[in-house]
Tab-separated table of C-alpha atoms and ligand atoms in Angstrom:
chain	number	residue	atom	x	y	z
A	233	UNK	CA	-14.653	-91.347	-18.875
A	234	UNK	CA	-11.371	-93.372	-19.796
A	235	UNK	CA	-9.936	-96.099	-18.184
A	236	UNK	CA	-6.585	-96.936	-19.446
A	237	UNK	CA	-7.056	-94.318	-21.950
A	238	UNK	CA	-9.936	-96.304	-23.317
A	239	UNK	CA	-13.169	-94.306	-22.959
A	240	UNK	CA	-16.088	-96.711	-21.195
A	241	UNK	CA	-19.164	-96.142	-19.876
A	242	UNK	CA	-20.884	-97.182	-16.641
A	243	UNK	CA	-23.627	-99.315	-18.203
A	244	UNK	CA	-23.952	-100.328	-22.012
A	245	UNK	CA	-25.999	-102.844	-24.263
A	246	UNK	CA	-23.895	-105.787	-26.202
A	247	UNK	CA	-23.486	-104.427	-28.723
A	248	UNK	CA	-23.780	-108.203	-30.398
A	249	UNK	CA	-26.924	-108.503	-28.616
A	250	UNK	CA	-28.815	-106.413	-26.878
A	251	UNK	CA	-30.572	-108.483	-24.762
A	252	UNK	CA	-27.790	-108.935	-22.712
A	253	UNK	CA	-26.851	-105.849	-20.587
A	254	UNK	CA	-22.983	-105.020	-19.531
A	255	UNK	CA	-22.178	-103.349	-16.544
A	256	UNK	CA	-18.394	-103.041	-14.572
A	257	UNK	CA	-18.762	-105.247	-11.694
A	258	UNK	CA	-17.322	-102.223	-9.007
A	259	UNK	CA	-17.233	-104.705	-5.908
A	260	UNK	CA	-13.985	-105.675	-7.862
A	261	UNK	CA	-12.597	-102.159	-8.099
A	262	UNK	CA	-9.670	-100.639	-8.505
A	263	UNK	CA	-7.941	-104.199	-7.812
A	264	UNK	CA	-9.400	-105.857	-10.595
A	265	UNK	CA	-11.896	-104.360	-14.190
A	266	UNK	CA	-14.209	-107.037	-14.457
A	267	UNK	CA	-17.089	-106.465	-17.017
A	268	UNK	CA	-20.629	-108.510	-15.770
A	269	UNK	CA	-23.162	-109.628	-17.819
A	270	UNK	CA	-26.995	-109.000	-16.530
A	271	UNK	CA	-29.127	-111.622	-18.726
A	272	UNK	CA	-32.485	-111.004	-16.409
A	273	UNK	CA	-34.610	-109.083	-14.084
A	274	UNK	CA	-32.944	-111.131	-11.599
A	275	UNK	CA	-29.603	-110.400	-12.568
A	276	UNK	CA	-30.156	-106.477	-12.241
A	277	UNK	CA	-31.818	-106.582	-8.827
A	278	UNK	CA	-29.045	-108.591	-7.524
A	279	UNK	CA	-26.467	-106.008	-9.223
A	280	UNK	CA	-28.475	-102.909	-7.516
A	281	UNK	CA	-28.725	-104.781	-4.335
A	282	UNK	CA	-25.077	-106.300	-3.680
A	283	UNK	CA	-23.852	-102.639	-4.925
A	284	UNK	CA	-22.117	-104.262	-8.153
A	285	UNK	CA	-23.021	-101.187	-9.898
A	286	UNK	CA	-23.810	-98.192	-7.254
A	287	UNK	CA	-24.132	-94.580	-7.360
A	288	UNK	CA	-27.670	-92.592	-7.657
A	289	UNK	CA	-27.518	-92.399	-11.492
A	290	UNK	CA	-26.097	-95.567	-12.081
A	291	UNK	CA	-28.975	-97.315	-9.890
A	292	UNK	CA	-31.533	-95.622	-12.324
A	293	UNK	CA	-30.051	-96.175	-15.655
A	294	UNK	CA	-30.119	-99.987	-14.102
A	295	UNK	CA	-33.398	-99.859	-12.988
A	296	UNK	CA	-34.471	-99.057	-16.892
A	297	UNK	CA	-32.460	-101.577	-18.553
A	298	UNK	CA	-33.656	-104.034	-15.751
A	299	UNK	CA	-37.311	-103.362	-16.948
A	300	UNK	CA	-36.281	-103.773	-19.990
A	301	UNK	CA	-34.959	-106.973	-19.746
A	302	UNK	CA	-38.002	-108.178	-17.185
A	303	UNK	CA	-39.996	-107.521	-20.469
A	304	UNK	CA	-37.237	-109.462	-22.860
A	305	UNK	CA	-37.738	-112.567	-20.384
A	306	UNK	CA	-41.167	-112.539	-19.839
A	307	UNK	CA	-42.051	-116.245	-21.121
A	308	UNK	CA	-45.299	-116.416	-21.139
A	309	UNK	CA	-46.802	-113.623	-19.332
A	310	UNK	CA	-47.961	-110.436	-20.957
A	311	UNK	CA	-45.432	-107.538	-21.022
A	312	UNK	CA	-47.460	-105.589	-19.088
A	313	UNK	CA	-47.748	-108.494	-16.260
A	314	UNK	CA	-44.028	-108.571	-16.455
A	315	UNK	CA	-43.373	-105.239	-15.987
A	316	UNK	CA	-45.071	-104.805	-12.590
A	317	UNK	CA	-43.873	-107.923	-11.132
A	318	UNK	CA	-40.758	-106.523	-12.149
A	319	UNK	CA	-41.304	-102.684	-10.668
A	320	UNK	CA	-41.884	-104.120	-7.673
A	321	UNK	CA	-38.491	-106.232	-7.238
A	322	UNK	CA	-36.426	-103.587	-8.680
A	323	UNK	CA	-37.623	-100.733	-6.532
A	324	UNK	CA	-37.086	-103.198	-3.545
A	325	UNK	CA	-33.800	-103.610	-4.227
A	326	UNK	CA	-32.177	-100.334	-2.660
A	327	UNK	CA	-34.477	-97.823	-0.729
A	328	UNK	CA	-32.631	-94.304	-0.659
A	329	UNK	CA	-31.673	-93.640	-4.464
A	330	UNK	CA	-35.053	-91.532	-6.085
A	331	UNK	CA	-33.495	-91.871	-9.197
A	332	UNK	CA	-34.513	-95.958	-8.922
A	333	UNK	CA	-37.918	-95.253	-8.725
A	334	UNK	CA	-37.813	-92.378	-10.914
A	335	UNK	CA	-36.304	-95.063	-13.598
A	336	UNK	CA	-39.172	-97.361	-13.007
A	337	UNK	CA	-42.120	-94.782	-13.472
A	338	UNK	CA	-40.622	-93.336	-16.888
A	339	UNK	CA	-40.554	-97.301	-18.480
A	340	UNK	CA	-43.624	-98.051	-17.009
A	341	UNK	CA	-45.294	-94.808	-18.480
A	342	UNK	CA	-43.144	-95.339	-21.508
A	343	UNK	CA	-44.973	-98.553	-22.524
A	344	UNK	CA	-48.237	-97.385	-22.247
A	345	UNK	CA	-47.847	-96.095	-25.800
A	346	UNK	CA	-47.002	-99.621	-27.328
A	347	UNK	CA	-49.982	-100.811	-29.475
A	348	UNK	CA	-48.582	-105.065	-28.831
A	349	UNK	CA	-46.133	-106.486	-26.687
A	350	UNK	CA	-43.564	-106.107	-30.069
A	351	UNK	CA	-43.669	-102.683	-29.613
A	352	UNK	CA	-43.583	-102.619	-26.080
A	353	UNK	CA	-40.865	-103.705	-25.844
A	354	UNK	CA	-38.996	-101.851	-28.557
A	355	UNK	CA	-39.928	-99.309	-26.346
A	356	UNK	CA	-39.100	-100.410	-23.072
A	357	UNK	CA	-35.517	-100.572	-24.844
A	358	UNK	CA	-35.176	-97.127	-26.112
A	359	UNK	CA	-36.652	-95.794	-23.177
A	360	UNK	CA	-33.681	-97.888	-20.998
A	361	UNK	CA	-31.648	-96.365	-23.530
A	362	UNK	CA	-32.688	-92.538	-23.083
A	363	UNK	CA	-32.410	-92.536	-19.441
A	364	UNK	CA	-28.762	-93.549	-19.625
A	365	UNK	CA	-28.200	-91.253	-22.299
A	366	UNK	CA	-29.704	-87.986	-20.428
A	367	UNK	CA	-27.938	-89.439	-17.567
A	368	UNK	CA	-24.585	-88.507	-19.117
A	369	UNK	CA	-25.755	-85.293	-20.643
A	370	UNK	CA	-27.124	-83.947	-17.743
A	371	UNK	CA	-24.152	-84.794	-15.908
A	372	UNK	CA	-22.125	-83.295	-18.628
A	373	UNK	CA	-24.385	-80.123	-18.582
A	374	UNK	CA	-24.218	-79.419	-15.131
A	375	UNK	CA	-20.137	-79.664	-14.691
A	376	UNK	CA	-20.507	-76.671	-17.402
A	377	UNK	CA	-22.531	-75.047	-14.079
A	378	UNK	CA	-20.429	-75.982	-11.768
A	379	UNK	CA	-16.886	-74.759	-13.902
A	380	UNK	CA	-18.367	-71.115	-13.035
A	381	UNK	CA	-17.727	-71.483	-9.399
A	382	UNK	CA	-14.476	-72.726	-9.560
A	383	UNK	CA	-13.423	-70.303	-12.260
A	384	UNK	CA	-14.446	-67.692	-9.833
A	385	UNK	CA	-12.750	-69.304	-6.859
A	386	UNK	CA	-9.451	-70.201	-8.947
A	387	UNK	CA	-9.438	-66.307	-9.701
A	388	UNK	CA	-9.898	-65.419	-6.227
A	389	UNK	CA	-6.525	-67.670	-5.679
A	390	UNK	CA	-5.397	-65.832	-8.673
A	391	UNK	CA	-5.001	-68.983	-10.408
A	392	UNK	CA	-3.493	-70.919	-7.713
A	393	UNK	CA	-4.389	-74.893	-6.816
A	394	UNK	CA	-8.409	-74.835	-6.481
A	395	UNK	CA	-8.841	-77.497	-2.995
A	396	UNK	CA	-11.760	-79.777	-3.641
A	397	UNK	CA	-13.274	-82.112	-0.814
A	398	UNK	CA	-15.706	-84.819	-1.846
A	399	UNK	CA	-16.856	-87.176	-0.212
A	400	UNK	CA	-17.454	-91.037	-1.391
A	401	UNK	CA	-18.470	-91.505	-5.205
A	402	UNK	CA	-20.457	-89.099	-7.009
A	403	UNK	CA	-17.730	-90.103	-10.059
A	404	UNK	CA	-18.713	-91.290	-13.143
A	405	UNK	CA	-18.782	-95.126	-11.322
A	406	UNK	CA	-21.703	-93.792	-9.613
A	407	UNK	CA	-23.391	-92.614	-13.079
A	408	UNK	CA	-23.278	-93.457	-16.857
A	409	UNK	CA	-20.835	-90.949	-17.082
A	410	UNK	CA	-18.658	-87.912	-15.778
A	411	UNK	CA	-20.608	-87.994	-12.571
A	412	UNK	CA	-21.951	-85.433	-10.388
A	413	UNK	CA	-19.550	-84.264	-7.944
A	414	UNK	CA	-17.087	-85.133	-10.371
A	415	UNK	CA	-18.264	-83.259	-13.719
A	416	UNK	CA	-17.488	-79.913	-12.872
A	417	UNK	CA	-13.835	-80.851	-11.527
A	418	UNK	CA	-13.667	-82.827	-14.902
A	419	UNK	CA	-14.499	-79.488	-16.572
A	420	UNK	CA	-12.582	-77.080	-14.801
A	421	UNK	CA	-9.527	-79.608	-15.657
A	422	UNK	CA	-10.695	-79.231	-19.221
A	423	UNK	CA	-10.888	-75.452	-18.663
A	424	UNK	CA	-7.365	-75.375	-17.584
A	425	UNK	CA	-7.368	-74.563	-13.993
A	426	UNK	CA	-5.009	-76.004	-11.349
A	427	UNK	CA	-7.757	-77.981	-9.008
A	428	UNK	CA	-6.567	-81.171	-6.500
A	429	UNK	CA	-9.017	-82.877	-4.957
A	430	UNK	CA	-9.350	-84.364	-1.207
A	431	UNK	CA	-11.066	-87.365	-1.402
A	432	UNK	CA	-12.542	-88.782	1.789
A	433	UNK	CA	-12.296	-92.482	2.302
A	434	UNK	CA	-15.928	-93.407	3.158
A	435	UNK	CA	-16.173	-95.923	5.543
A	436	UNK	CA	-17.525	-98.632	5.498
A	437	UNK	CA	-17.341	-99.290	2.437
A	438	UNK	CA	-14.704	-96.997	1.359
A	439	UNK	CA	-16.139	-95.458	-2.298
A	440	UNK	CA	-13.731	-92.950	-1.744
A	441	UNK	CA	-10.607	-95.075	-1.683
A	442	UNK	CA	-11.744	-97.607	-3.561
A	443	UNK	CA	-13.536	-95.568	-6.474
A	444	UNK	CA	-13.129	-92.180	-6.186
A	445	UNK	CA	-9.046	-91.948	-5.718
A	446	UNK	CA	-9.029	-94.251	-8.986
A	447	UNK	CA	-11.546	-92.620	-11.122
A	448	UNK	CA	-9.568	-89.454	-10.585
A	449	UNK	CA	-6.038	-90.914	-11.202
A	450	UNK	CA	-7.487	-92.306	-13.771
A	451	UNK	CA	-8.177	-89.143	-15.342
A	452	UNK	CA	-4.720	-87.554	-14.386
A	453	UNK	CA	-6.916	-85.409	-11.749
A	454	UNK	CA	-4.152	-84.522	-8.382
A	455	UNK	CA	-6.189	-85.899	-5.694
A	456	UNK	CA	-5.102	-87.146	-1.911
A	457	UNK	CA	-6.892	-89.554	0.114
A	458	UNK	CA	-7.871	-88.813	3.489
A	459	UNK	CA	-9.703	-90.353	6.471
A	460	UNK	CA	-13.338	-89.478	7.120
A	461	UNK	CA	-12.578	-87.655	10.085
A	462	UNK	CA	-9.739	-85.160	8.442
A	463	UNK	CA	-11.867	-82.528	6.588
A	464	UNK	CA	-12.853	-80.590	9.475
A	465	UNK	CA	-8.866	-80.236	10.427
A	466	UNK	CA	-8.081	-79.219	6.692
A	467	UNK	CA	-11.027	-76.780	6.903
A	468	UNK	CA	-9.559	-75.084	9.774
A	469	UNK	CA	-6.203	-74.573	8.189
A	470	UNK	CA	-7.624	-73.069	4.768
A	471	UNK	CA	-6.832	-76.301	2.679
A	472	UNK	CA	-10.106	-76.311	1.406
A	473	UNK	CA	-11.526	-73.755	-1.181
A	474	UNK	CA	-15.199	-75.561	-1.514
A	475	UNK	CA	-16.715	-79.008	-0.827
A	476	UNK	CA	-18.868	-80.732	-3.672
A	477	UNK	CA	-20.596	-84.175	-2.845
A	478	UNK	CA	-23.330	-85.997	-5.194
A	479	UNK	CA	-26.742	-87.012	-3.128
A	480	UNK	CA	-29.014	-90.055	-3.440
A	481	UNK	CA	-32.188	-87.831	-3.200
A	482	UNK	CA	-32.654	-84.440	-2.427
A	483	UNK	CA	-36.313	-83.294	-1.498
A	484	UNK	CA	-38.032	-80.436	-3.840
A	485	UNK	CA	-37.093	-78.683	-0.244
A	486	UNK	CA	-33.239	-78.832	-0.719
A	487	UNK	CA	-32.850	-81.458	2.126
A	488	UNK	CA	-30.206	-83.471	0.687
A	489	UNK	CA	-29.634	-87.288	1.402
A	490	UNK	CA	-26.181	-88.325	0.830
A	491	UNK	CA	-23.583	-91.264	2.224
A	492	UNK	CA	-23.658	-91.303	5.464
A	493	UNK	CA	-21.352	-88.396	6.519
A	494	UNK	CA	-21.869	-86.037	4.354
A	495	UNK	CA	-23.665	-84.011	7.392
A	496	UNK	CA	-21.075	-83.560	9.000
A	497	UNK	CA	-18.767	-82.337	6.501
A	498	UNK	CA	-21.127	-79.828	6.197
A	499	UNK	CA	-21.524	-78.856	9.820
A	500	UNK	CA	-17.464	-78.579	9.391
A	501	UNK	CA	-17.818	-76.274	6.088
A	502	UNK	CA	-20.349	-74.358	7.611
A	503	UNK	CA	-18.566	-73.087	11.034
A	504	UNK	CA	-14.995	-72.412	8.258
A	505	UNK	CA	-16.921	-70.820	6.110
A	506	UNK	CA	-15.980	-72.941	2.972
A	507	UNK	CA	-18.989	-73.479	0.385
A	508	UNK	CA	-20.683	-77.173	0.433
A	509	UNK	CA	-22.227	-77.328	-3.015
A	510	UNK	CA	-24.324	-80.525	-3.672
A	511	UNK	CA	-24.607	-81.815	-7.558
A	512	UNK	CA	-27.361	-84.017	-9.075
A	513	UNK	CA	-29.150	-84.534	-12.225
A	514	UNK	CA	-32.721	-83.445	-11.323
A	515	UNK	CA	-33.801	-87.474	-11.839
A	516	UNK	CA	-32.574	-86.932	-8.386
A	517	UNK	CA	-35.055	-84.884	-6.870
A	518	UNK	CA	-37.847	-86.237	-4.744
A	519	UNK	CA	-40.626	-83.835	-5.671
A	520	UNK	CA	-42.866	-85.666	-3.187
A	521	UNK	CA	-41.163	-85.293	0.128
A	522	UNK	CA	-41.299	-81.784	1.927
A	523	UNK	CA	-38.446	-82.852	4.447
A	524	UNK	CA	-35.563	-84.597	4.580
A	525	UNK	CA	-36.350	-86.228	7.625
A	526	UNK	CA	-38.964	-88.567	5.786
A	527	UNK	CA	-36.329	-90.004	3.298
A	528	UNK	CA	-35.631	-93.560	3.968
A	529	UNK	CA	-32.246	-94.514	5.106
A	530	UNK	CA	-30.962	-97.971	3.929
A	531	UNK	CA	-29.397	-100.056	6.492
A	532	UNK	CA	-26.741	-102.025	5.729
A	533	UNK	CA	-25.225	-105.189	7.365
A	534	UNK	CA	-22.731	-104.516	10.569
A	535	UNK	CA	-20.402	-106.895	8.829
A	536	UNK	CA	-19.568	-104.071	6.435
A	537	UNK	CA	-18.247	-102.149	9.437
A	538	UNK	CA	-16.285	-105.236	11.598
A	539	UNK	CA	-14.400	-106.658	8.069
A	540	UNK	CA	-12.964	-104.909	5.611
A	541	UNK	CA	-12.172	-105.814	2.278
A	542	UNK	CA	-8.878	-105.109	-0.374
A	543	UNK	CA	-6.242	-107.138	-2.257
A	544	UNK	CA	-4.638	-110.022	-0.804
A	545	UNK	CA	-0.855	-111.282	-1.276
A	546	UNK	CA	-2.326	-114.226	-3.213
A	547	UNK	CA	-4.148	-111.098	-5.659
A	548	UNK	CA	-7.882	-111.940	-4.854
A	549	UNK	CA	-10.133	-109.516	-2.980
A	550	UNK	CA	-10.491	-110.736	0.253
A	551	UNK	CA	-12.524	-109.426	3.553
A	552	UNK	CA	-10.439	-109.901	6.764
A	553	UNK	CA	-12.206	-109.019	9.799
A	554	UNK	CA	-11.309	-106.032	11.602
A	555	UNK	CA	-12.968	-106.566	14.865
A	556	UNK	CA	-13.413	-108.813	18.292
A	557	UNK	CA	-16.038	-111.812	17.296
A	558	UNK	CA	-19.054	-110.945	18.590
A	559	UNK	CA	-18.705	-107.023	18.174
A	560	UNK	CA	-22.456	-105.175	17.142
A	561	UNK	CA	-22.334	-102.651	14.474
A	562	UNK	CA	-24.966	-100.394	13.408
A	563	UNK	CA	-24.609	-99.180	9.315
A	564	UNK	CA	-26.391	-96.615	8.534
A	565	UNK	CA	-26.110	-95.642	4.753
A	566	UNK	CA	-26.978	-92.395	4.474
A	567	UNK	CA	-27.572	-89.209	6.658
A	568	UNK	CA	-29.875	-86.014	5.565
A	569	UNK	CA	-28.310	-82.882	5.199
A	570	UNK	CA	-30.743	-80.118	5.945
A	571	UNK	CA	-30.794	-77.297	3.217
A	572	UNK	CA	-29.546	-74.460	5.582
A	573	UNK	CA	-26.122	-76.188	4.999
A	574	UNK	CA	-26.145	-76.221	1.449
A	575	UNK	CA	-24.520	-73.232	-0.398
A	576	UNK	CA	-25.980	-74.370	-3.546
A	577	UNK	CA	-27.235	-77.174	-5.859
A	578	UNK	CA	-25.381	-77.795	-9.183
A	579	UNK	CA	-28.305	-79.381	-11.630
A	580	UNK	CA	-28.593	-79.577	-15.580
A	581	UNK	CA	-30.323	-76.088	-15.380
A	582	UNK	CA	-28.032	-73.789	-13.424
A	583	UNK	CA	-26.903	-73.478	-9.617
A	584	UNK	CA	-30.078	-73.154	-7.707
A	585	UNK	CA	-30.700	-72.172	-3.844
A	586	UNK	CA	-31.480	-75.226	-2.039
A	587	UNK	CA	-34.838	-73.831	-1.440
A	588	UNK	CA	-38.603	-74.808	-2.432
A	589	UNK	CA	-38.944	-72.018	-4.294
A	590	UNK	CA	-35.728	-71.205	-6.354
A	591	UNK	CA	-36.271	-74.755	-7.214
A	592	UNK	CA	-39.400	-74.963	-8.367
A	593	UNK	CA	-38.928	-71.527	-10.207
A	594	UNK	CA	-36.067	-73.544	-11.955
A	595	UNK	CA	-37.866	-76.556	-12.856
A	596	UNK	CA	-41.564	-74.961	-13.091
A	597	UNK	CA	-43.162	-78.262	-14.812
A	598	UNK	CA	-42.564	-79.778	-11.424
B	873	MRU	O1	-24.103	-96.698	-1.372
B	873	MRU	P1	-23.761	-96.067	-2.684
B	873	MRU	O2	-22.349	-96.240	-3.083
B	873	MRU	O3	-24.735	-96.447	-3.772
B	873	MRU	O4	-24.008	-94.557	-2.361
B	873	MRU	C1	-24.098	-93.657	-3.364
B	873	MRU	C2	-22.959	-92.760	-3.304
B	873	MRU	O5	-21.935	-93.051	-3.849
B	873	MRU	C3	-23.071	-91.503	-2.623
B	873	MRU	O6	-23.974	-91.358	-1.658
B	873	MRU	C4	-22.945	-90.407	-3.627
B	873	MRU	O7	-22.326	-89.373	-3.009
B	873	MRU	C5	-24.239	-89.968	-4.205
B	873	MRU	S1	-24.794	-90.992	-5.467
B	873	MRU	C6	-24.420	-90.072	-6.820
């Protein structure tokens, strides 16, 4: 998607030389566009980890390069060596995201084709390459999905301002490109209907205000920022037509694991009737896990609850601290959303029932 006009993606290769990975250091955003270099394993956990690059489908298409680059720094050890020392410290580095894991498998069963450790890692490269690539065109492919409910609810308004609440970044930050949440508002833009989106803060560490409200004024989408605790007041008064949030994993059960939050916008959407759609590639799915309870829910540190961080008078990003020294905070990342909440999943392949079996009838090979 563009920034400035300029179209970038989330995650790319130097194009000089590919050994050496470039991602856009989001820690920095919307202050300040600061493009990273990742040179080794290292450098990608650390990215994934300290949320430099974030986002479900982001996380994965890092992942793969990350392998990739494990395996272009392997000094002496074999490839194959590197590549499980490096599994293991990449799928360490952030627990909730499936799409991390997901990442790791596909290199990892990539490779096994590779007759020497030349062709290894040739194809631990195109492999990195592929996943960031069907990253983007599944995102791409489900907005097309998700256009068809908001034509439908844009005619029901006979044309009038579609109301969209998301809910932190499931942008194209949070992917290699267009996002999840994101992709069909993209496309319904595209399509020429009138949509403005509400975009929920996200505390603590405010992807919403920091990511979200940019990515979208970015691409000239009318969007308002609002506190996490305003979308069950806008519900009530009929300001919003549907919600659409991204998740971080979403059992083959529908459960959906998403910022922490996300449940109870959809308590909220439930009682006012307003649809709560959920998008995601299926790299998202966990086909493993039969409830949602069972999905592990990263913790973060308190100290991203007590300080806060944005631009200072002197133009760095600072954190100032919010509360009383001393004060505990508990930071949960995520929350599960159980599937009875969910009016629908947006994937690659259609909208879907969040439901064992119209998923599985959707993606049979699972
Ligand atoms: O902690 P983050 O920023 O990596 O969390 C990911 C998210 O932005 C959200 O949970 C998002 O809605 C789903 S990821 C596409």
């Amino acid at each position: 998607m563009k920034i400035q006009n300029k179209h970038y993606r989330t995650i790319w290769p130097d194009a000089g030389d590919r050994t050496k990975i470039l991602i856009i250091d989001q820690r920095q955003l919307p202050h300040a566009f600061i493009i990273e270099t990742l040179s080794s394993l290292n450098d990608a956990v650390v990215a994934i980890r300290d949320m430099h690059v974030r986002g479900a489908g982001l996380i994965g298409a890092t992942a793969g390069f990350g392998m990739y680059l494990a395996a272009v720094c392997r000094e002496k050890k074999s490839i194959d060596v590197a590549l499980t020392e490096g599994a293991k410290l990449l799928d360490a580095s952030r627990p909730t995201a499936r799409n991390l894991k997901w990442a790791i498998d596909r290199v990892l069963l990539a490779v096994q084709a590779g007759k020497d450790d030349t062709e290894k890692l040739e194809i631990c490269f195109q492999t990195a390459c592929e996943i960031a690539d069907e990253d983007a065109d599944f995102c791409q492919s489900l907005g097309q999905h998700g256009l068809e409910i908001i034509k439908e609810l844009s005619k029901s308004k006979k044309g009038g301002t579609v109301n969209i609440l998301t809910h932190c970044n499931a942008g194209w930050l949070a992917f290699v490109d267009y996002g999840s949440a994101t992709a069909p508002i993209y496309a319904a833009r595209d399509a020429g209907i009138n949509v403005h989106v509400w975009v929920d803060e996200t505390r603590p560490w405010n992807q919403g205000a920091k990511l979200t409200a940019w990515e979208l004024q970015q691409e000239n989408i009318p969007c308002t920022l609002i506190t996490d605790n305003a979308g069950g007041h806008l519900m009530q008064n009929g300001m919003v037509d549907m919600v659409i949030v991204g998740t971080d994993r979403t059992t083959h059960t529908g459960d959906v694991a998403n910022k922490i939050g996300t449940y109870l916008k959809a308590l909220a959407a439930k009682d006012n009737d307003v649809p709560f759609y959920v998008a995601l590639p299926s790299s998202t799915f966990d086909w493993e896990l039969d409830n949602g309870h069972d999905i592990p829910i990263e913790e973060r540190s308190g100290d991203e609850i007590t300080g806060i961080s944005g631009l200072h008078k002197n133009g760095k990003v600072e954190t100032v601290q919010l509360t009383a020294p001393g004060t505990k905070a508990l930071n949960y990342s995520f929350d599960v959303t159980p599937s009875r909440l969910v009016t629908g999943l947006i994937t690659e392949r259609g909208v879907v029932a969040a439901d064992r079996e119209a998923i599985h009838r959707l993606f049979p090979e699972k």
